[in-house]
């Protein structure tokens, strides 16, 4: 056994300082320096690829994607520099794509406008070997006019979490219709606990889509018409208003709906939040919770969960389009072990590929298995490619006015549908 | 100039003047040049470009090719969210401008009057100006005015047995205005107070003495007939700045009411609406965004000119 090398005090302190620096500053600094032009270190070896991610909240993801990039370099001799982007990633990416200085490969959601502006290249040849393996709902959100522009990386969804012990104590079974949910939320409300938390805006931002799906409508129809210009949409939004005014919703929580804090702290019996919250809830509550899709309201409708996925895309202005496509194919189509690692080893996502989702032990039992089933059976695109920002804003404004200000649902829905129609006409005329 | 010319004993006057002028020009460009270049490249060029974009169909591009004339302006000026936000913020300006004016003037008078620890009070009231709008907005939203029962405002309400209020979550009554207005006042009162204090200290003491000799009672009468008229220039500046700041509201609104999912349709400043439609994720509608920005700039210019006319900003002080 080798004797430990004696270290004097100054040596120890400086080593510790270096280590702290390396851990605390070195990582981000190096990452930033390596790619602050957005083009990566292409000058050095001619043909390096730059890749952008938004900042994932889970520990270890950044190291993982840097490891994949390194493995690609070892395998092919082509370097990939990864840039991690904290803050407003969407705006930063959108701006960089306008100039020639954007990344070669990036993750994003797809919009028809982005395709029409020629900012991304088709990836049909990249995905071809595995196309049938990808969940159809998810792949549809990365397809425009039959061409695939993004390779889905990881599926996220939102669900209704409920506290089993609270429902049991009140003799309430998990609701299967919106009316049952409204009733349950009302009965579970006490002076210390509210029935439901779906965001500080009373669900105006998150529950609009699920409300449409609960009566069998949608944002956009397959033939690119507004899908909600219908009296049933007014009925569905009216239910949200009923919930909002029933005094059984938590409003003004410190953390908004995306964080499970209110649910974990026992401030509510139901909370609408994301799949990503499962590990934290599990750790805090053990088995004392279950998940549900947003229930149906009428028989025309169905239970639903909104689904979406970031996809890997290739910048059309890239100097290395072919290299970038080869890298995307290597990482997001060929190397299934990295896709599995990315989806399951850090946070909690569902792999977009059936072959991976099926064989993952972590997804075979309990809440995880439920969520996989919801995505497969009840998944609805949260962000369809032809649902433009203009239409989305008009729809969210309408929901907000109905739910929070008591505006007439029929009038508001009409106005939003008109705006959506204008946007769709612009895109498809 | 005559002084310089008359100082011709040590060197011929003409030669001296020539080098002097050349040196001055060089110095002028040396000092102003970098600033002017920066201003041109980072301010005037983008403004011009934005004005240009406002006449084009510019989705997801800043080098558009489809000229649409005034269509973007027509779209922005038809009944819709942009006009509504302009309306909301004209109302907001009507409300916040006089309030800021009166409160900061009152604060300035108090601090100027106080006999001891004047510097201390001045600093204390000025300090919030140095606070970041974002940080202050988060403190207001998450700590003071959060909606749960242990929030600061709700704890205070609890002492009196009142129910908790969802401050930023409830629209009826619109409690969020209380949050936004108190926040804005806290952040900006100190700054305008300093302007007023500077104005107050410029008023010559002999005017007050003359007023007293003429029989004016200290207090309201001297304030009304000496202090206020003497503060006219400062007052107009304060009114202009608060008005522009009201129309340019963004930071604290965005951080108090905005969420990851967007911004609610009420209390939405014009700039927040433009930000989401032009720069927000998936928005990238630079044509309409630029048209809105130009309209907003014109509106601010118009109201400012109007205000200047009414209060006589351009009138010479006698």
XYZ file of C-alpha atoms in Angstrom, chain A residues 9 11 30 191 210 232 247 258 284 291 335 349 383:
13
model
C -0.391 23.356 4.555
C 0.291 23.083 -0.841
C -14.308 26.611 -20.193
C -58.959 26.575 5.523
C -56.546 20.089 -22.149
C -68.253 23.219 -27.012
C -62.547 29.195 -4.183
C -43.915 23.848 -13.074
C -40.903 13.793 -0.606
C -51.106 10.735 -11.587
C -26.403 5.519 -30.579
C -38.209 11.951 -19.445
C -47.072 22.750 -29.626
